Coordinates of C-alpha atoms in Angstrom, one line a residue:
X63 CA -8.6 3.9 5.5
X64 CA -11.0 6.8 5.5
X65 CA -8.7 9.4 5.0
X66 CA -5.2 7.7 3.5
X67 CA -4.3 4.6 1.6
X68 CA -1.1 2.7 1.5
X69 CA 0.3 0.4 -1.0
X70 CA 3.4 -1.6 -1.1
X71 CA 4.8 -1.8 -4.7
X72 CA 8.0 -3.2 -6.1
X73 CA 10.0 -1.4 -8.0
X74 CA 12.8 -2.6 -10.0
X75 CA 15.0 -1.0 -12.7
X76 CA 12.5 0.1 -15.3
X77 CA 10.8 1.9 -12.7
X78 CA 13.9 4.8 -12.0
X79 CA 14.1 5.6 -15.6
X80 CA 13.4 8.6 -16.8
X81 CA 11.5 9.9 -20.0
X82 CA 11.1 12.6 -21.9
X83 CA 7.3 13.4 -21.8
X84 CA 6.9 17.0 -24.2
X85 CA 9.9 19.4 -22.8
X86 CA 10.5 17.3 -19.2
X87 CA 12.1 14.3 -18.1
X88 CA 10.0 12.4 -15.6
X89 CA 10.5 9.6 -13.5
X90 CA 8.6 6.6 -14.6
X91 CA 7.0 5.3 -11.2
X92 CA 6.4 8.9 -10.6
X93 CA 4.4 9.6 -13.6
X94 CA 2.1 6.9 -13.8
X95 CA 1.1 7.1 -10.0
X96 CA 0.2 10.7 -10.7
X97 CA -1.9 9.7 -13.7
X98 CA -3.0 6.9 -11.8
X99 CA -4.5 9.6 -8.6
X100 CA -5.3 12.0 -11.5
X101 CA -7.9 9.2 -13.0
X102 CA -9.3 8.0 -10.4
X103 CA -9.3 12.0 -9.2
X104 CA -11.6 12.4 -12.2
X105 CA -13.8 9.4 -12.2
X106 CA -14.9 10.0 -8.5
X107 CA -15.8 14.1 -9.5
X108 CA -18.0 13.0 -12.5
X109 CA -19.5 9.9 -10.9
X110 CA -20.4 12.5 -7.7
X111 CA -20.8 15.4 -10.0
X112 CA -17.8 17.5 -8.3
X113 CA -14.9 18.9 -8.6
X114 CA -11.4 19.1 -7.2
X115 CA -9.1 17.5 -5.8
X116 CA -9.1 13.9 -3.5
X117 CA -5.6 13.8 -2.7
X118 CA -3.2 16.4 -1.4
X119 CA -0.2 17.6 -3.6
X120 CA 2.4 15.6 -1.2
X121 CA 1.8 12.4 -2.0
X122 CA 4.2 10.4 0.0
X123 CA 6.5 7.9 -1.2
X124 CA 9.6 6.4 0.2
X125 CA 12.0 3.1 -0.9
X126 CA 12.2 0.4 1.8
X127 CA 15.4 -1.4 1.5
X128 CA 16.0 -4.0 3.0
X129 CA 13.7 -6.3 2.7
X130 CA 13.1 -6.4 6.5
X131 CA 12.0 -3.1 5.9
X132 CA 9.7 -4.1 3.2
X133 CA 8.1 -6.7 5.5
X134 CA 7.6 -4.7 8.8
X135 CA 5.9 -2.4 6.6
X136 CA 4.0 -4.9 5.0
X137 CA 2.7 -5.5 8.9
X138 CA 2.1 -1.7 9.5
X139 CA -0.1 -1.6 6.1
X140 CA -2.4 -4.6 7.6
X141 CA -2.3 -3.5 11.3
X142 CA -3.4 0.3 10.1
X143 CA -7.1 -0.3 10.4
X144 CA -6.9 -1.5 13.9
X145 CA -4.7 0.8 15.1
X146 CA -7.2 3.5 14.1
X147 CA -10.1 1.4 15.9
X148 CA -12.0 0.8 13.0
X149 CA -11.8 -2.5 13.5
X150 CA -11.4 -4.9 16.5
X151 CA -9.6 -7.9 14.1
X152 CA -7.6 -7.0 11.2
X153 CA -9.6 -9.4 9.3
X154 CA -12.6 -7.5 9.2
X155 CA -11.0 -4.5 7.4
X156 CA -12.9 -5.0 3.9
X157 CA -10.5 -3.2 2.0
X158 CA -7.4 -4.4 3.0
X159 CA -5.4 -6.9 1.4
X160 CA -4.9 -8.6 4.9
X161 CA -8.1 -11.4 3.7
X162 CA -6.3 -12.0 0.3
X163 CA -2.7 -13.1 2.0
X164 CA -4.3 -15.0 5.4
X165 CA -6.7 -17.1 2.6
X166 CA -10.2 -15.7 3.7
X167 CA -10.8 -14.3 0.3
X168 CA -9.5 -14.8 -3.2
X169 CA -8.6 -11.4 -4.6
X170 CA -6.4 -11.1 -7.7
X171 CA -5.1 -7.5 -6.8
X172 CA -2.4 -8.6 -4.7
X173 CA 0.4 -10.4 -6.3
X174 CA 1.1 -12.7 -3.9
X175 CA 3.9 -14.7 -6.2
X176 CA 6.2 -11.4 -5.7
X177 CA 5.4 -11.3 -2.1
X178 CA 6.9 -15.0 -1.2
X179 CA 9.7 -13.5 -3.5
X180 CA 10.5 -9.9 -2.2
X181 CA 9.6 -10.4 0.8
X182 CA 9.7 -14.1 1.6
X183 CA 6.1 -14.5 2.7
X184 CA 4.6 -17.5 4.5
X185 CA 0.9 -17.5 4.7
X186 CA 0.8 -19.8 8.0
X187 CA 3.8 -18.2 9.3
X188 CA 2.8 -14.6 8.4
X189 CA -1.0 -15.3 9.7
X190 CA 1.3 -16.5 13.7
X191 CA 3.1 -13.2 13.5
X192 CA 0.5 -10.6 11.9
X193 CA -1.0 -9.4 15.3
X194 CA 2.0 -8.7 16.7
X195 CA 1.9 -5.4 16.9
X196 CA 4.7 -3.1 15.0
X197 CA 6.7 -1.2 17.1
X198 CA 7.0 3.0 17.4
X199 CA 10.3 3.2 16.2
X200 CA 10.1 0.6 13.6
X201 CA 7.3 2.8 12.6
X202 CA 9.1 6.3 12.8
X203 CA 11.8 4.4 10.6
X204 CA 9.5 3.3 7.7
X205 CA 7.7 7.0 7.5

């Protein structure tokens, strides 16, 4: 998305631990997301010579349990980029991982092993139900 991103990560145990990091005890998952933005913060500002920050401070982040929970927003993620008209088939979005789980491209990024695991995904089956559009409220719920 122009303006946003969304990702759908498991988390398991290891991932609510905390650790001491000099004085403070910080979450795990919480930490290495903010180094994550913070890198990638800082490889867009020297590559574009600027500075400043690409992401606002309220990063959003919220636990989807159950796993019907997981899936509609699994749904939401793909259906995003036509929502917003920027496409006029989900498939078209380049950057979404919508190609890697239908079979139109071969990406590694997605772990697609997990996915038929967490969230017992079906390609053919996913690929009959993907257009169907999420609903408000199932919306509201997830964010």
């Amino acid at each position: 998305m122009p303006n946003h991103f969304h990702l759908l990560i498991y988390a398991d145990e290891r991932t609510i631990q905390t650790v001491k990091i000099g004085n403070k005890d910080v979450n795990v998952f919480s930490y290495g997301f903010q180094n994550l933005l913070s890198s990638y913060t800082k490889a867009i500002n020297k590559k574009f010579n600027r500075t400043g920050s690409l992401f606002t401070q309220n990063t959003k982040a919220k636990a989807l349990v159950p796993v019907p929970d997981g899936s509609i927003c699994f749904k939401y993620i793909h259906q995003n980029p036509l929502k917003a008209n920027l496409v006029k088939d989900m498939k078209d979005w380049e950057f979404s991982s919508f190609q890697d789980y239908v079979g139109i491209r071969n990406g590694s990024l997605c772990n697609q092993t997990l996915a038929k695991q967490v969230l017992s995904f079906d390609k053919v089956q996913y690929f009959k139900t993907a257009y169907e559009m999420v609903l408000e409220d199932d919306a509201k719920r997830l964010f």
